[in-house]
Amino acid sequence: MMALATVLYFASLRDAAGVASEPVDADGDLSGLYELLRTRHGFALPRERLRVAVDGEFARWDQPVRAGSEIAFIPPVSGG
Amino acid sequence: MTKHFSLSDTPFDTASERAKLLDDRVGGFASFEGWVRDHNDGRPVHGLRYEAYAALAEAEGERVLTEALSKFDILDARCVHRVGDLAIGELAVWVGVSAAHRDAAFAACRFVIDEVKSRVPIWKHERYADGDAGWLHPHQT
C-alpha cells in the first residue's frame, strides 16, 4: 500500500536534496525509503550513519511508512 | 513542568541561567561553556551556523537532562544551545549543574555536554577562510 508522507531534510541532506522537505509516496519501510531518496538525490551518507525520526520521535528503520506522517533523516550530529 | 534544555536563536545571559540553579542546599556548582573558535581540524574558520531539528532537539535535550538528574546526586541542571549564525568568540552552548558536593556536579556536567554533543539533532556548518564551507557530520568515536 502506498502511503503519502512528508520527509524533512537537514544539514548536508538538505543541501543535496535542494529542499527542506518534500512529499513522498512510498510503500515499505523507512530504510527502503531512505535508499530510494538516496538514489534520487545522491546523498553521500550511508543509512548506517543516520538515525530516523517519525513525527518528532526517534523511530526504527524497519517501521513501515505511515500515511500522513512526518519523517526526518538525522545525519550525524555536530552540536556543542 | 520545568524546562531544563532550550535552544536560543539569540545570545543569552549565563548569569541569569546560573541564578536559576542556586539555592541554600547547593554546595557546588559546575558549568561548561562551548565557544566558537577560529579554527577546526587545522583550518581557519570565519564563522558558523547551527541548525537544529527543533522539536526533536528539545525533546532529546530534555531527556539528557532528565537522565543526568536521575543518574547523579545533583540538585538541578540546565543546558542552553544556540542556533543560527554565530561569529568567532560567541558562546555556543552552556551547561550548569548544582549539587550538594562537587564530585556529582563535575560528573553530571561532563555527562550532559557529552550526551548533547552525541545525541541532540543540532548540526554545525562551518565557513572556512579559503571560501569553502561545509556541514560537520563526525564519525562516532
PDB file of C-alpha atoms in Angstrom:
ATOM      1  CA  MET A   1       0.000   0.000   0.000  1.00  0.00           C
ATOM      2  CA  MET A   2       1.384   3.374  -0.983  1.00  0.00           C
ATOM      3  CA  ALA A   3       1.411   5.998   1.765  1.00  0.00           C
ATOM      4  CA  LEU A   4       1.786   9.747   1.299  1.00  0.00           C
ATOM      5  CA  ALA A   5       4.179  11.163   3.884  1.00  0.00           C
ATOM      6  CA  THR A   6       6.378  14.239   4.306  1.00  0.00           C
ATOM      7  CA  VAL A   7      10.174  13.963   4.532  1.00  0.00           C
ATOM      8  CA  LEU A   8      12.274  16.625   6.298  1.00  0.00           C
ATOM      9  CA  TYR A   9      15.917  17.191   5.335  1.00  0.00           C
ATOM     10  CA  PHE A  10      18.602  18.778   7.491  1.00  0.00           C
ATOM     11  CA  ALA A  11      22.212  19.904   7.040  1.00  0.00           C
ATOM     12  CA  SER A  12      24.057  18.158   4.174  1.00  0.00           C
ATOM     13  CA  LEU A  13      20.962  16.166   3.217  1.00  0.00           C
ATOM     14  CA  ARG A  14      19.023  19.401   2.673  1.00  0.00           C
ATOM     15  CA  ASP A  15      21.837  20.848   0.569  1.00  0.00           C
ATOM     16  CA  ALA A  16      21.898  17.698  -1.582  1.00  0.00           C
ATOM     17  CA  ALA A  17      18.108  17.495  -1.927  1.00  0.00           C
ATOM     18  CA  GLY A  18      17.816  21.230  -2.604  1.00  0.00           C
ATOM     19  CA  VAL A  19      14.676  21.414  -0.444  1.00  0.00           C
ATOM     20  CA  ALA A  20      13.965  21.375   3.309  1.00  0.00           C
ATOM     21  CA  SER A  21      11.038  18.992   2.887  1.00  0.00           C
ATOM     22  CA  GLU A  22       9.133  17.116   0.219  1.00  0.00           C
ATOM     23  CA  PRO A  23       6.086  14.883  -0.068  1.00  0.00           C
ATOM     24  CA  VAL A  24       6.815  11.231  -0.827  1.00  0.00           C
ATOM     25  CA  ASP A  25       4.500   8.455  -1.915  1.00  0.00           C
ATOM     26  CA  ALA A  26       6.129   5.277  -0.689  1.00  0.00           C
ATOM     27  CA  ASP A  27       5.497   1.753   0.401  1.00  0.00           C
ATOM     28  CA  GLY A  28       7.660  -0.494   2.557  1.00  0.00           C
ATOM     29  CA  ASP A  29       9.756   0.572   5.491  1.00  0.00           C
ATOM     30  CA  LEU A  30      11.805   3.622   6.407  1.00  0.00           C
ATOM     31  CA  SER A  31      15.124   2.065   5.359  1.00  0.00           C
ATOM     32  CA  GLY A  32      13.742   1.367   1.881  1.00  0.00           C
ATOM     33  CA  LEU A  33      12.507   4.945   1.686  1.00  0.00           C
ATOM     34  CA  TYR A  34      15.957   6.299   2.568  1.00  0.00           C
ATOM     35  CA  GLU A  35      17.638   4.139  -0.088  1.00  0.00           C
ATOM     36  CA  LEU A  36      15.115   5.368  -2.681  1.00  0.00           C
ATOM     37  CA  LEU A  37      15.708   9.025  -1.769  1.00  0.00           C
ATOM     38  CA  ARG A  38      19.462   8.500  -1.551  1.00  0.00           C
ATOM     39  CA  THR A  39      19.456   7.323  -5.162  1.00  0.00           C
ATOM     40  CA  ARG A  40      17.178  10.196  -6.216  1.00  0.00           C
ATOM     41  CA  HIS A  41      19.207  12.977  -4.542  1.00  0.00           C
ATOM     42  CA  GLY A  42      22.690  11.453  -4.408  1.00  0.00           C
ATOM     43  CA  PHE A  43      23.087  11.584  -0.620  1.00  0.00           C
ATOM     44  CA  ALA A  44      26.682  10.802   0.356  1.00  0.00           C
ATOM     45  CA  LEU A  45      25.789   9.406   3.791  1.00  0.00           C
ATOM     46  CA  PRO A  46      25.005   5.672   4.030  1.00  0.00           C
ATOM     47  CA  ARG A  47      21.945   4.732   6.084  1.00  0.00           C
ATOM     48  CA  GLU A  48      24.168   3.113   8.730  1.00  0.00           C
ATOM     49  CA  ARG A  49      25.400   6.576   9.744  1.00  0.00           C
ATOM     50  CA  LEU A  50      21.928   8.075  10.157  1.00  0.00           C
ATOM     51  CA  ARG A  51      19.065   7.852  12.588  1.00  0.00           C
ATOM     52  CA  VAL A  52      15.434   8.247  11.593  1.00  0.00           C
ATOM     53  CA  ALA A  53      12.579  10.028  13.348  1.00  0.00           C
ATOM     54  CA  VAL A  54       8.827   9.941  12.770  1.00  0.00           C
ATOM     55  CA  ASP A  55       6.563  12.724  13.997  1.00  0.00           C
ATOM     56  CA  GLY A  56       9.273  14.214  16.218  1.00  0.00           C
ATOM     57  CA  GLU A  57      10.425  10.977  17.896  1.00  0.00           C
ATOM     58  CA  PHE A  58      13.294   8.630  17.033  1.00  0.00           C
ATOM     59  CA  ALA A  59      11.999   5.545  15.208  1.00  0.00           C
ATOM     60  CA  ARG A  60      13.190   2.154  13.949  1.00  0.00           C
ATOM     61  CA  TRP A  61      14.300   1.690  10.361  1.00  0.00           C
ATOM     62  CA  ASP A  62      12.043  -1.369   9.935  1.00  0.00           C
ATOM     63  CA  GLN A  63       8.938   0.675  10.762  1.00  0.00           C
ATOM     64  CA  PRO A  64       6.550   0.980   7.779  1.00  0.00           C
ATOM     65  CA  VAL A  65       5.984   4.381   6.154  1.00  0.00           C
ATOM     66  CA  ARG A  66       2.649   5.595   7.534  1.00  0.00           C
ATOM     67  CA  ALA A  67       0.326   7.902   5.620  1.00  0.00           C
ATOM     68  CA  GLY A  68       0.309  11.457   6.939  1.00  0.00           C
ATOM     69  CA  SER A  69       3.497  11.060   8.977  1.00  0.00           C
ATOM     70  CA  GLU A  70       6.475  13.437   9.072  1.00  0.00           C
ATOM     71  CA  ILE A  71       9.749  11.574   8.565  1.00  0.00           C
ATOM     72  CA  ALA A  72      13.168  13.066   9.302  1.00  0.00           C
ATOM     73  CA  PHE A  73      16.523  11.536   8.436  1.00  0.00           C
ATOM     74  CA  ILE A  74      19.051  12.542  11.083  1.00  0.00           C
ATOM     75  CA  PRO A  75      22.672  12.873   9.849  1.00  0.00           C
ATOM     76  CA  PRO A  76      25.475  12.513  12.446  1.00  0.00           C
ATOM     77  CA  VAL A  77      25.031  15.462  14.802  1.00  0.00           C
ATOM     78  CA  SER A  78      27.665  18.143  15.499  1.00  0.00           C
ATOM     79  CA  GLY A  79      26.299  20.461  18.178  1.00  0.00           C
ATOM     80  CA  GLY A  80      28.215  21.544  21.258  1.00  0.00           C
TER      81      GLY A  80
ATOM     82  CA  MET B   1       6.990  21.108  34.264  1.00  0.00           C
ATOM     83  CA  THR B   2      10.323  22.921  34.454  1.00  0.00           C
ATOM     84  CA  LYS B   3      12.224  23.011  31.177  1.00  0.00           C
ATOM     85  CA  HIS B   4      15.875  22.068  31.568  1.00  0.00           C
ATOM     86  CA  PHE B   5      17.033  22.261  27.947  1.00  0.00           C
ATOM     87  CA  SER B   6      16.407  25.051  25.484  1.00  0.00           C
ATOM     88  CA  LEU B   7      17.508  26.311  22.100  1.00  0.00           C
ATOM     89  CA  SER B   8      18.210  30.016  21.724  1.00  0.00           C
ATOM     90  CA  ASP B   9      18.389  31.920  18.442  1.00  0.00           C
ATOM     91  CA  THR B  10      19.915  34.958  20.181  1.00  0.00           C
ATOM     92  CA  PRO B  11      22.842  35.417  22.608  1.00  0.00           C
ATOM     93  CA  PHE B  12      21.748  34.552  26.155  1.00  0.00           C
ATOM     94  CA  ASP B  13      22.816  35.645  29.622  1.00  0.00           C
ATOM     95  CA  THR B  14      24.639  32.955  31.626  1.00  0.00           C
ATOM     96  CA  ALA B  15      24.341  34.816  34.961  1.00  0.00           C
ATOM     97  CA  SER B  16      20.566  34.533  34.959  1.00  0.00           C
ATOM     98  CA  GLU B  17      20.765  30.863  33.885  1.00  0.00           C
ATOM     99  CA  ARG B  18      23.188  30.184  36.723  1.00  0.00           C
ATOM    100  CA  ALA B  19      20.969  32.018  39.245  1.00  0.00           C
ATOM    101  CA  LYS B  20      18.090  29.636  38.456  1.00  0.00           C
ATOM    102  CA  LEU B  21      20.164  26.712  39.758  1.00  0.00           C
ATOM    103  CA  LEU B  22      21.284  28.151  43.084  1.00  0.00           C
ATOM    104  CA  ASP B  23      19.561  27.812  46.462  1.00  0.00           C
ATOM    105  CA  ASP B  24      20.508  27.116  50.081  1.00  0.00           C
ATOM    106  CA  ARG B  25      21.055  23.385  49.501  1.00  0.00           C
ATOM    107  CA  VAL B  26      23.789  23.999  46.913  1.00  0.00           C
ATOM    108  CA  GLY B  27      27.383  23.331  47.958  1.00  0.00           C
ATOM    109  CA  GLY B  28      28.865  23.053  44.478  1.00  0.00           C
ATOM    110  CA  PHE B  29      28.112  24.482  41.067  1.00  0.00           C
ATOM    111  CA  ALA B  30      29.852  23.369  37.858  1.00  0.00           C
ATOM    112  CA  SER B  31      29.406  24.755  34.383  1.00  0.00           C
ATOM    113  CA  PHE B  32      30.723  24.182  30.896  1.00  0.00           C
ATOM    114  CA  GLU B  33      30.814  26.758  28.112  1.00  0.00           C
ATOM    115  CA  GLY B  34      31.428  25.907  24.476  1.00  0.00           C
ATOM    116  CA  TRP B  35      32.723  28.815  22.374  1.00  0.00           C
ATOM    117  CA  VAL B  36      33.136  29.376  18.654  1.00  0.00           C
ATOM    118  CA  ARG B  37      36.874  29.120  17.949  1.00  0.00           C
ATOM    119  CA  ASP B  38      38.731  30.395  14.922  1.00  0.00           C
ATOM    120  CA  HIS B  39      39.971  27.005  13.703  1.00  0.00           C
ATOM    121  CA  ASN B  40      38.896  23.401  13.280  1.00  0.00           C
ATOM    122  CA  ASP B  41      40.996  20.434  12.155  1.00  0.00           C
ATOM    123  CA  GLY B  42      43.825  22.808  11.293  1.00  0.00           C
ATOM    124  CA  ARG B  43      41.669  25.035   9.074  1.00  0.00           C
ATOM    125  CA  PRO B  44      40.981  28.711   9.859  1.00  0.00           C
ATOM    126  CA  VAL B  45      37.234  29.209  10.476  1.00  0.00           C
ATOM    127  CA  HIS B  46      35.471  32.528   9.806  1.00  0.00           C
ATOM    128  CA  GLY B  47      32.075  31.724  11.313  1.00  0.00           C
ATOM    129  CA  LEU B  48      29.467  29.097  11.681  1.00  0.00           C
ATOM    130  CA  ARG B  49      25.795  28.295  11.751  1.00  0.00           C
ATOM    131  CA  TYR B  50      23.967  25.849  13.954  1.00  0.00           C
ATOM    132  CA  GLU B  51      20.824  24.253  12.619  1.00  0.00           C
ATOM    133  CA  ALA B  52      18.504  22.120  14.762  1.00  0.00           C
ATOM    134  CA  TYR B  53      15.535  19.894  14.211  1.00  0.00           C
ATOM    135  CA  ALA B  54      13.894  21.937  16.938  1.00  0.00           C
ATOM    136  CA  ALA B  55      11.063  19.645  18.055  1.00  0.00           C
ATOM    137  CA  LEU B  56      13.302  16.603  18.390  1.00  0.00           C
ATOM    138  CA  ALA B  57      16.293  18.565  19.730  1.00  0.00           C
ATOM    139  CA  GLU B  58      14.194  19.954  22.581  1.00  0.00           C
ATOM    140  CA  ALA B  59      12.741  16.528  23.409  1.00  0.00           C
ATOM    141  CA  GLU B  60      16.108  14.743  23.262  1.00  0.00           C
ATOM    142  CA  GLY B  61      17.886  17.550  25.155  1.00  0.00           C
ATOM    143  CA  GLU B  62      15.269  17.314  27.886  1.00  0.00           C
ATOM    144  CA  ARG B  63      15.834  13.534  28.064  1.00  0.00           C
ATOM    145  CA  VAL B  64      19.592  14.090  28.529  1.00  0.00           C
ATOM    146  CA  LEU B  65      18.974  16.461  31.455  1.00  0.00           C
ATOM    147  CA  THR B  66      16.376  14.131  32.994  1.00  0.00           C
ATOM    148  CA  GLU B  67      18.887  11.277  32.768  1.00  0.00           C
ATOM    149  CA  ALA B  68      21.549  13.423  34.448  1.00  0.00           C
ATOM    150  CA  LEU B  69      19.143  14.253  37.291  1.00  0.00           C
ATOM    151  CA  SER B  70      18.392  10.565  37.922  1.00  0.00           C
ATOM    152  CA  LYS B  71      21.933   9.261  37.359  1.00  0.00           C
ATOM    153  CA  PHE B  72      23.874  11.726  39.558  1.00  0.00           C
ATOM    154  CA  ASP B  73      23.352  13.088  43.065  1.00  0.00           C
ATOM    155  CA  ILE B  74      22.653  16.615  41.856  1.00  0.00           C
ATOM    156  CA  LEU B  75      20.029  19.230  42.698  1.00  0.00           C
ATOM    157  CA  ASP B  76      19.359  20.800  39.315  1.00  0.00           C
ATOM    158  CA  ALA B  77      20.811  21.113  35.811  1.00  0.00           C
ATOM    159  CA  ARG B  78      20.204  23.176  32.705  1.00  0.00           C
ATOM    160  CA  CYS B  79      21.565  23.475  29.185  1.00  0.00           C
ATOM    161  CA  VAL B  80      21.092  26.173  26.543  1.00  0.00           C
ATOM    162  CA  HIS B  81      22.319  25.712  22.955  1.00  0.00           C
ATOM    163  CA  ARG B  82      22.500  28.434  20.329  1.00  0.00           C
ATOM    164  CA  VAL B  83      21.094  28.045  16.832  1.00  0.00           C
ATOM    165  CA  GLY B  84      21.559  30.304  13.806  1.00  0.00           C
ATOM    166  CA  ASP B  85      24.592  32.304  12.712  1.00  0.00           C
ATOM    167  CA  LEU B  86      27.427  32.715  15.219  1.00  0.00           C
ATOM    168  CA  ALA B  87      30.646  34.714  14.955  1.00  0.00           C
ATOM    169  CA  ILE B  88      34.072  33.738  16.301  1.00  0.00           C
ATOM    170  CA  GLY B  89      34.146  34.294  20.056  1.00  0.00           C
ATOM    171  CA  GLU B  90      30.431  33.770  20.638  1.00  0.00           C
ATOM    172  CA  LEU B  91      29.055  31.397  23.239  1.00  0.00           C
ATOM    173  CA  ALA B  92      27.598  28.307  21.538  1.00  0.00           C
ATOM    174  CA  VAL B  93      26.469  26.128  24.431  1.00  0.00           C
ATOM    175  CA  TRP B  94      26.169  26.430  28.201  1.00  0.00           C
ATOM    176  CA  VAL B  95      25.668  23.678  30.789  1.00  0.00           C
ATOM    177  CA  GLY B  96      25.142  24.384  34.501  1.00  0.00           C
ATOM    178  CA  VAL B  97      24.769  21.851  37.321  1.00  0.00           C
ATOM    179  CA  SER B  98      24.185  22.404  41.027  1.00  0.00           C
ATOM    180  CA  ALA B  99      24.743  19.801  43.730  1.00  0.00           C
ATOM    181  CA  ALA B 100      25.476  19.469  47.435  1.00  0.00           C
ATOM    182  CA  HIS B 101      29.023  18.295  46.604  1.00  0.00           C
ATOM    183  CA  ARG B 102      31.495  18.959  43.799  1.00  0.00           C
ATOM    184  CA  ASP B 103      32.072  15.400  42.529  1.00  0.00           C
ATOM    185  CA  ALA B 104      28.474  14.949  41.360  1.00  0.00           C
ATOM    186  CA  ALA B 105      28.380  18.459  39.890  1.00  0.00           C
ATOM    187  CA  PHE B 106      31.522  17.878  37.781  1.00  0.00           C
ATOM    188  CA  ALA B 107      30.435  14.381  36.673  1.00  0.00           C
ATOM    189  CA  ALA B 108      26.922  15.432  35.688  1.00  0.00           C
ATOM    190  CA  CYS B 109      28.188  18.497  33.812  1.00  0.00           C
ATOM    191  CA  ARG B 110      30.542  16.297  31.783  1.00  0.00           C
ATOM    192  CA  PHE B 111      27.750  13.790  31.125  1.00  0.00           C
ATOM    193  CA  VAL B 112      25.363  16.485  29.865  1.00  0.00           C
ATOM    194  CA  ILE B 113      27.749  18.096  27.373  1.00  0.00           C
ATOM    195  CA  ASP B 114      28.961  14.707  26.078  1.00  0.00           C
ATOM    196  CA  GLU B 115      25.423  13.393  25.566  1.00  0.00           C
ATOM    197  CA  VAL B 116      24.203  16.641  23.993  1.00  0.00           C
ATOM    198  CA  LYS B 117      27.106  16.555  21.522  1.00  0.00           C
ATOM    199  CA  SER B 118      26.450  12.940  20.544  1.00  0.00           C
ATOM    200  CA  ARG B 119      22.628  12.722  20.620  1.00  0.00           C
ATOM    201  CA  VAL B 120      20.811  16.022  20.140  1.00  0.00           C
ATOM    202  CA  PRO B 121      19.922  16.816  16.496  1.00  0.00           C
ATOM    203  CA  ILE B 122      21.929  20.004  16.021  1.00  0.00           C
ATOM    204  CA  TRP B 123      24.352  20.443  13.133  1.00  0.00           C
ATOM    205  CA  LYS B 124      27.297  22.770  12.655  1.00  0.00           C
ATOM    206  CA  HIS B 125      28.008  24.447   9.316  1.00  0.00           C
ATOM    207  CA  GLU B 126      31.489  25.988   9.176  1.00  0.00           C
ATOM    208  CA  ARG B 127      32.725  28.682   6.821  1.00  0.00           C
ATOM    209  CA  TYR B 128      36.467  28.490   6.217  1.00  0.00           C
ATOM    210  CA  ALA B 129      38.939  31.255   5.450  1.00  0.00           C
ATOM    211  CA  ASP B 130      39.626  29.770   2.000  1.00  0.00           C
ATOM    212  CA  GLY B 131      35.977  30.312   0.996  1.00  0.00           C
ATOM    213  CA  ASP B 132      34.999  26.675   1.401  1.00  0.00           C
ATOM    214  CA  ALA B 133      32.119  25.722   3.714  1.00  0.00           C
ATOM    215  CA  GLY B 134      30.507  22.544   4.893  1.00  0.00           C
ATOM    216  CA  TRP B 135      28.421  20.605   7.366  1.00  0.00           C
ATOM    217  CA  LEU B 136      30.194  18.578  10.026  1.00  0.00           C
ATOM    218  CA  HIS B 137      28.959  15.004  10.259  1.00  0.00           C
ATOM    219  CA  PRO B 138      31.524  13.416  12.552  1.00  0.00           C
ATOM    220  CA  HIS B 139      32.013   9.677  12.867  1.00  0.00           C
ATOM    221  CA  GLN B 140      31.067   8.346  16.297  1.00  0.00           C
ATOM    222  CA  THR B 141      34.119   7.999  18.498  1.00  0.00           C
TER     223      THR B 141
END
